[in-house]
mmCIF file of C-alpha atoms in Angstrom:
data_model
loop_
_atom_site.group_PDB
_atom_site.id
_atom_site.type_symbol
_atom_site.label_atom_id
_atom_site.label_comp_id
_atom_site.label_asym_id
_atom_site.label_seq_id
_atom_site.Cartn_x
_atom_site.Cartn_y
_atom_site.Cartn_z
ATOM 1 C CA MET G 1 117.441 95.063 77.528
ATOM 2 C CA THR G 2 117.256 94.280 81.229
ATOM 3 C CA ARG G 3 117.705 90.654 82.332
ATOM 4 C CA VAL G 4 115.550 89.694 85.317
ATOM 5 C CA ALA G 5 115.419 86.475 87.232
ATOM 6 C CA LEU G 6 112.402 85.041 88.990
ATOM 7 C CA LEU G 7 113.186 82.717 91.886
ATOM 8 C CA GLN G 8 110.608 80.004 92.378
ATOM 9 C CA MET G 9 110.882 78.466 95.849
ATOM 10 C CA THR G 10 109.252 76.029 98.227
ATOM 11 C CA SER G 11 110.059 77.856 101.440
ATOM 12 C CA SER G 12 109.829 75.920 104.687
ATOM 13 C CA ASP G 13 108.957 77.315 108.119
ATOM 14 C CA ASP G 14 112.739 77.622 108.925
ATOM 15 C CA PRO G 15 114.095 81.113 108.074
ATOM 16 C CA VAL G 16 117.736 80.012 108.351
ATOM 17 C CA GLU G 17 117.265 77.188 105.828
ATOM 18 C CA ASN G 18 115.348 79.514 103.467
ATOM 19 C CA LEU G 19 118.017 82.201 103.606
ATOM 20 C CA GLN G 20 120.734 79.837 102.373
ATOM 21 C CA THR G 21 118.467 78.606 99.617
ATOM 22 C CA VAL G 22 117.842 82.112 98.400
ATOM 23 C CA ARG G 23 121.484 83.158 98.549
ATOM 24 C CA ASN G 24 122.431 80.167 96.399
ATOM 25 C CA MET G 25 119.683 80.983 93.885
ATOM 26 C CA MET G 26 120.765 84.634 93.708
ATOM 27 C CA GLN G 27 124.301 83.537 92.921
ATOM 28 C CA ASP G 28 122.933 81.255 90.150
ATOM 29 C CA ALA G 29 120.883 84.188 88.741
ATOM 30 C CA ALA G 30 123.914 86.489 88.758
ATOM 31 C CA VAL G 31 125.973 83.872 86.793
ATOM 32 C CA GLN G 32 123.155 83.902 84.255
ATOM 33 C CA GLY G 33 123.532 87.650 83.874
ATOM 34 C CA ALA G 34 120.482 88.794 85.837
ATOM 35 C CA GLU G 35 120.498 92.540 86.817
ATOM 36 C CA PHE G 36 117.277 92.332 88.802
ATOM 37 C CA VAL G 37 116.376 89.285 90.888
ATOM 38 C CA LEU G 38 112.950 88.750 92.480
ATOM 39 C CA THR G 39 111.922 86.350 95.250
ATOM 40 C CA PRO G 40 108.403 85.156 96.168
ATOM 41 C CA GLU G 41 106.061 86.259 98.948
ATOM 42 C CA VAL G 42 107.001 85.185 102.520
ATOM 43 C CA THR G 43 110.481 84.159 101.306
ATOM 44 C CA ASN G 44 111.645 83.665 104.857
ATOM 45 C CA CYS G 45 108.897 81.466 106.355
ATOM 46 C CA VAL G 46 105.760 79.725 105.115
ATOM 47 C CA SER G 47 103.763 78.605 108.153
ATOM 48 C CA SER G 48 100.163 78.282 109.258
ATOM 49 C CA SER G 49 101.178 78.300 112.938
ATOM 50 C CA ARG G 50 101.137 81.788 114.488
ATOM 51 C CA ALA G 51 102.877 80.385 117.536
ATOM 52 C CA HIS G 52 105.713 79.017 115.420
ATOM 53 C CA GLN G 53 106.012 82.348 113.534
ATOM 54 C CA ALA G 54 106.155 84.196 116.846
ATOM 55 C CA GLY G 55 109.135 82.027 117.788
ATOM 56 C CA VAL G 56 111.146 82.356 114.628
ATOM 57 C CA LEU G 57 110.235 85.746 113.153
ATOM 58 C CA SER G 58 112.019 89.058 114.019
ATOM 59 C CA LEU G 59 111.436 92.819 113.833
ATOM 60 C CA GLU G 60 112.795 94.296 110.614
ATOM 61 C CA LYS G 61 115.863 95.845 112.402
ATOM 62 C CA ASP G 62 116.867 92.399 113.691
ATOM 63 C CA ASP G 63 115.877 90.165 110.778
ATOM 64 C CA GLU G 64 118.710 87.959 109.614
ATOM 65 C CA THR G 65 117.121 87.152 106.304
ATOM 66 C CA LEU G 66 116.860 90.840 105.390
ATOM 67 C CA ALA G 67 120.475 91.477 106.467
ATOM 68 C CA GLY G 68 121.738 88.371 104.614
ATOM 69 C CA LEU G 69 119.946 89.215 101.340
ATOM 70 C CA ARG G 70 121.073 92.833 101.487
ATOM 71 C CA ALA G 71 124.640 91.586 101.857
ATOM 72 C CA GLU G 72 124.243 89.182 98.979
ATOM 73 C CA ALA G 73 122.797 91.839 96.704
ATOM 74 C CA ARG G 74 125.774 94.060 97.529
ATOM 75 C CA GLU G 75 128.278 91.305 96.931
ATOM 76 C CA LEU G 76 126.744 90.451 93.572
ATOM 77 C CA GLY G 77 126.027 94.049 92.544
ATOM 78 C CA ILE G 78 122.396 93.397 91.579
ATOM 79 C CA TRP G 79 118.938 94.896 92.182
ATOM 80 C CA LEU G 80 116.813 92.707 94.413
ATOM 81 C CA LEU G 81 113.122 92.578 95.138
ATOM 82 C CA ILE G 82 112.578 90.565 98.292
ATOM 83 C CA GLY G 83 108.998 89.543 97.390
ATOM 84 C CA SER G 84 108.057 89.735 101.039
ATOM 85 C CA LEU G 85 109.289 88.799 104.514
ATOM 86 C CA ALA G 86 107.012 87.887 107.382
ATOM 87 C CA LEU G 87 108.133 90.270 110.160
ATOM 88 C CA LYS G 88 107.215 90.998 113.751
ATOM 89 C CA THR G 89 105.820 94.515 114.468
ATOM 90 C CA ASP G 90 105.232 96.703 117.520
ATOM 91 C CA ASP G 91 101.483 96.264 117.171
ATOM 92 C CA LYS G 92 99.850 95.602 120.538
ATOM 93 C CA ASP G 93 97.732 92.795 118.988
ATOM 94 C CA GLY G 94 100.872 90.947 117.972
ATOM 95 C CA ARG G 95 100.100 90.856 114.241
ATOM 96 C CA PHE G 96 102.958 90.527 111.746
ATOM 97 C CA ALA G 97 103.816 92.586 108.644
ATOM 98 C CA ASN G 98 103.919 91.057 105.139
ATOM 99 C CA ARG G 99 106.577 93.390 103.737
ATOM 100 C CA SER G 100 108.238 93.646 100.412
ATOM 101 C CA PHE G 101 111.691 95.300 99.971
ATOM 102 C CA LEU G 102 113.475 96.798 96.961
ATOM 103 C CA ILE G 103 117.200 96.569 97.478
ATOM 104 C CA GLY G 104 119.819 98.397 95.376
ATOM 105 C CA PRO G 105 123.093 96.998 94.064
ATOM 106 C CA ASP G 106 124.809 98.675 97.080
ATOM 107 C CA GLY G 107 122.646 96.625 99.431
ATOM 108 C CA GLU G 108 120.606 99.635 100.631
ATOM 109 C CA ILE G 109 116.853 99.458 101.117
ATOM 110 C CA LEU G 110 115.251 101.790 98.590
ATOM 111 C CA ALA G 111 111.610 100.998 99.189
ATOM 112 C CA ARG G 112 109.297 99.054 101.491
ATOM 113 C CA TYR G 113 105.727 97.999 100.769
ATOM 114 C CA ASP G 114 103.335 96.339 103.282
ATOM 115 C CA LYS G 115 100.656 94.150 101.630
ATOM 116 C CA ILE G 116 97.413 96.118 101.568
ATOM 117 C CA HIS G 117 94.794 93.512 100.822
ATOM 118 C CA MET G 118 94.384 90.546 103.208
ATOM 119 C CA PHE G 119 93.525 87.071 101.972
ATOM 120 C CA ASP G 120 90.417 86.362 104.048
ATOM 121 C CA VAL G 121 88.586 83.711 101.997
ATOM 122 C CA GLN G 122 86.934 80.343 102.092
ATOM 123 C CA VAL G 123 88.111 78.688 98.918
ATOM 124 C CA SER G 124 86.445 75.378 99.755
ATOM 125 C CA THR G 125 85.254 73.484 102.815
ATOM 126 C CA GLU G 126 88.796 72.248 103.310
ATOM 127 C CA GLU G 127 90.699 75.435 102.470
ATOM 128 C CA THR G 128 90.081 78.615 104.451
ATOM 129 C CA TYR G 129 92.389 81.582 105.021
ATOM 130 C CA ARG G 130 92.206 84.483 107.441
ATOM 131 C CA GLU G 131 95.340 86.444 106.719
ATOM 132 C CA SER G 132 94.054 89.422 108.730
ATOM 133 C CA ASP G 133 94.134 87.343 111.860
ATOM 134 C CA GLY G 134 97.919 87.158 111.786
ATOM 135 C CA TYR G 135 98.932 90.130 109.557
ATOM 136 C CA ARG G 136 98.181 93.842 109.696
ATOM 137 C CA PRO G 137 97.295 95.363 106.335
ATOM 138 C CA GLY G 138 99.419 98.115 104.839
ATOM 139 C CA THR G 139 97.984 101.495 103.959
ATOM 140 C CA LYS G 140 100.285 102.972 101.305
ATOM 141 C CA ALA G 141 101.016 102.232 97.619
ATOM 142 C CA VAL G 142 104.605 102.440 96.583
ATOM 143 C CA VAL G 143 106.433 103.234 93.323
ATOM 144 C CA ALA G 144 110.248 103.094 93.442
ATOM 145 C CA GLU G 145 112.905 104.267 91.037
ATOM 146 C CA THR G 146 115.629 101.950 89.673
ATOM 147 C CA SER G 147 118.309 102.392 86.991
ATOM 148 C CA PHE G 148 116.115 100.594 84.428
ATOM 149 C CA GLY G 149 112.662 101.938 85.245
ATOM 150 C CA LYS G 150 110.040 102.606 87.903
ATOM 151 C CA VAL G 151 108.701 99.647 89.916
ATOM 152 C CA GLY G 152 105.181 99.492 91.409
ATOM 153 C CA MET G 153 105.154 97.065 94.342
ATOM 154 C CA THR G 154 102.243 94.756 95.222
ATOM 155 C CA ILE G 155 101.875 91.333 96.863
ATOM 156 C CA CYS G 156 99.777 88.288 95.950
ATOM 157 C CA TYR G 157 96.094 88.903 96.761
ATOM 158 C CA ASP G 158 96.603 92.560 95.683
ATOM 159 C CA VAL G 159 96.484 91.257 92.135
ATOM 160 C CA ARG G 160 92.677 91.074 92.409
ATOM 161 C CA PHE G 161 92.418 94.850 92.959
ATOM 162 C CA PRO G 162 92.815 96.638 89.547
ATOM 163 C CA ASP G 163 92.549 100.148 91.051
ATOM 164 C CA LEU G 164 95.792 99.667 92.937
ATOM 165 C CA HIS G 165 97.709 98.705 89.865
ATOM 166 C CA ARG G 166 96.147 101.444 87.783
ATOM 167 C CA ARG G 167 97.259 104.029 90.386
ATOM 168 C CA LEU G 168 100.758 102.603 90.288
ATOM 169 C CA ALA G 169 100.896 102.846 86.535
ATOM 170 C CA LYS G 170 99.519 106.402 86.504
ATOM 171 C CA ALA G 171 102.263 107.250 89.111
ATOM 172 C CA GLY G 172 104.831 106.201 86.555
ATOM 173 C CA ALA G 173 105.403 102.488 87.136
ATOM 174 C CA ASP G 174 106.874 100.583 84.148
ATOM 175 C CA ILE G 175 107.034 97.240 86.005
ATOM 176 C CA LEU G 176 104.537 95.826 88.539
ATOM 177 C CA THR G 177 105.817 93.227 90.906
ATOM 178 C CA VAL G 178 103.380 90.584 92.203
ATOM 179 C CA PRO G 179 105.371 88.145 94.428
ATOM 180 C CA ALA G 180 103.012 85.388 95.620
ATOM 181 C CA ALA G 181 102.308 82.317 97.583
ATOM 182 C CA PHE G 182 99.119 81.683 95.660
ATOM 183 C CA SER G 183 96.684 79.045 96.646
ATOM 184 C CA HIS G 184 96.867 75.903 94.576
ATOM 185 C CA LEU G 185 93.088 75.936 93.874
ATOM 186 C CA THR G 186 92.719 79.600 93.050
ATOM 187 C CA GLY G 187 95.961 79.584 91.141
ATOM 188 C CA LYS G 188 94.714 76.959 88.683
ATOM 189 C CA ALA G 189 91.598 79.053 88.035
ATOM 190 C CA HIS G 190 92.779 82.617 88.134
ATOM 191 C CA TRP G 191 96.564 83.246 88.425
ATOM 192 C CA GLU G 192 97.528 83.689 84.729
ATOM 193 C CA THR G 193 94.338 85.518 83.833
ATOM 194 C CA LEU G 194 94.693 88.061 86.624
ATOM 195 C CA LEU G 195 98.422 88.754 85.845
ATOM 196 C CA ARG G 196 97.701 89.227 82.100
ATOM 197 C CA ALA G 197 94.735 91.532 82.867
ATOM 198 C CA ARG G 198 96.867 93.754 85.146
ATOM 199 C CA ALA G 199 99.538 94.018 82.422
ATOM 200 C CA ILE G 200 96.994 94.802 79.611
ATOM 201 C CA GLU G 201 95.095 97.375 81.748
ATOM 202 C CA THR G 202 98.211 99.261 82.667
ATOM 203 C CA GLY G 203 100.616 98.725 79.794
ATOM 204 C CA CYS G 204 103.257 97.549 82.355
ATOM 205 C CA PHE G 205 105.495 94.528 82.578
ATOM 206 C CA VAL G 206 104.194 92.240 85.334
ATOM 207 C CA LEU G 207 106.824 90.152 87.290
ATOM 208 C CA ALA G 208 105.359 87.531 89.540
ATOM 209 C CA PRO G 209 107.836 85.236 91.376
ATOM 210 C CA ALA G 210 105.956 82.470 93.234
ATOM 211 C CA GLN G 211 106.062 79.869 95.924
ATOM 212 C CA THR G 212 105.407 76.290 94.641
ATOM 213 C CA GLY G 213 104.544 72.857 95.841
ATOM 214 C CA LEU G 214 104.122 71.340 99.303
ATOM 215 C CA HIS G 215 105.717 73.270 102.121
ATOM 216 C CA SER G 216 107.116 71.381 105.044
ATOM 217 C CA ALA G 217 105.862 72.452 108.468
ATOM 218 C CA SER G 218 107.180 71.544 111.878
ATOM 219 C CA ARG G 219 104.004 72.936 113.331
ATOM 220 C CA GLY G 220 100.663 73.791 111.803
ATOM 221 C CA LYS G 221 99.154 72.178 108.730
ATOM 222 C CA GLN G 222 101.036 71.622 105.457
ATOM 223 C CA ARG G 223 100.347 74.113 102.651
ATOM 224 C CA GLN G 224 100.358 73.805 98.858
ATOM 225 C CA THR G 225 101.082 76.704 96.587
ATOM 226 C CA HIS G 226 100.551 77.072 92.807
ATOM 227 C CA GLY G 227 103.947 78.006 91.405
ATOM 228 C CA HIS G 228 103.987 79.168 87.824
ATOM 229 C CA SER G 229 106.162 82.229 88.354
ATOM 230 C CA MET G 230 105.414 84.515 85.385
ATOM 231 C CA ALA G 231 106.650 87.499 83.422
ATOM 232 C CA ILE G 232 103.930 89.252 81.332
ATOM 233 C CA ALA G 233 104.593 91.831 78.628
ATOM 234 C CA PRO G 234 102.663 95.153 78.533
ATOM 235 C CA TRP G 235 100.584 93.846 75.600
ATOM 236 C CA GLY G 236 99.627 90.796 77.653
ATOM 237 C CA GLU G 237 101.948 88.149 76.199
ATOM 238 C CA VAL G 238 103.272 85.495 78.623
ATOM 239 C CA LEU G 239 107.092 85.822 78.330
ATOM 240 C CA LEU G 240 107.898 83.248 81.044
ATOM 241 C CA ASP G 241 105.996 80.561 82.910
ATOM 242 C CA ALA G 242 108.236 78.635 85.324
ATOM 243 C CA GLY G 243 105.876 75.689 85.823
ATOM 244 C CA THR G 244 105.897 74.026 89.198
ATOM 245 C CA LYS G 245 109.571 73.169 89.809
ATOM 246 C CA THR G 246 111.789 75.247 92.023
ATOM 247 C CA GLY G 247 114.618 77.152 90.344
ATOM 248 C CA VAL G 248 115.833 80.300 88.663
ATOM 249 C CA SER G 249 114.101 81.548 85.503
ATOM 250 C CA CYS G 250 115.565 84.449 83.499
ATOM 251 C CA VAL G 251 113.899 86.689 80.889
ATOM 252 C CA ASP G 252 115.088 89.798 79.051
ATOM 253 C CA LEU G 253 112.800 92.886 79.236
ATOM 254 C CA ASP G 254 112.734 95.555 76.571
ATOM 255 C CA LEU G 255 111.360 98.514 78.553
ATOM 256 C CA SER G 256 110.506 100.412 75.326
ATOM 257 C CA MET G 257 107.618 98.016 75.034
ATOM 258 C CA VAL G 258 105.800 99.917 77.803
ATOM 259 C CA ALA G 259 105.577 103.121 75.799
ATOM 260 C CA LYS G 260 104.658 101.207 72.607
ATOM 261 C CA ALA G 261 101.741 99.437 74.306
ATOM 262 C CA ARG G 262 100.465 102.696 75.836
ATOM 263 C CA ARG G 263 100.676 104.535 72.515
ATOM 264 C CA LYS G 264 98.495 101.769 70.890
ATOM 265 C CA VAL G 265 95.840 101.901 73.689
ATOM 266 C CA PRO G 266 96.269 105.025 75.838
ATOM 267 C CA SER G 267 93.631 103.940 78.276
ATOM 268 C CA LEU G 268 95.535 105.417 81.278
ATOM 269 C CA THR G 269 94.637 108.855 79.890
ATOM 270 C CA HIS G 270 90.989 108.030 79.160
ATOM 271 C CA ASP G 271 89.467 108.211 82.654
ATOM 272 C CA ARG G 272 86.109 109.889 82.859
ATOM 273 C CA ASP G 273 83.899 110.844 85.789
ATOM 274 C CA PHE G 274 80.482 109.228 85.904
ATOM 275 C CA GLU G 275 77.475 109.015 88.150
ATOM 276 C CA GLY G 276 75.944 106.084 90.009
ATOM 277 C CA PRO G 277 75.162 103.428 90.719
#
């Protein structure tokens, strides 16, 4: 068994404040016996103001949240998935990266993944998102090795793209990570269904730590996220639903369930070429 902890947060637009919150939650998770701790998307800063982000975000090499969480993982001796950090880049157009990190128990960065699919949608007349205006999309899928299994890394809106998750599973992933700051409206309609579908299609565990609630903003409009951090088994059962409150939620994973699910329905080996449309 591997004990994992999903951290459900209501990150503000202040990275310093959020870092302390995460460090406290990691310590709580370690006390509960977690070996693998996962944080949500944009752990360091939830903000709709690009100007504010430009003032508080850093390049990866200078980012205090990344440095602080690496140090905490090393101190606690745990595996850590930083769901994602909003980071400055060297892009001439000034767009940020939405980057997930897998950190080992020694505090070293073992893998990075930049969110591929940008959330450019009009959910309603009141709720419109243009993620690609502020963030550059990634171009590379990532599977990383841990002591307990292989982890395929995705972020939030990626969950709507089955081909990405199938490729991760075929590349050896036992666990798919889907850290999110999911829209409150789309979350109610689609979140659980999408997560369960990705687990069933791939025979993977799906771990989805989430942002929740109303996020304070010193600049820009306030944002509401769905919460309901989830752990889904390879057969599609919901092992954990954290509801809408912030906190640490632990669940034990039996990684042998991956092979069992894939023996029952070996769909990853049943691809066929076809013509059209």
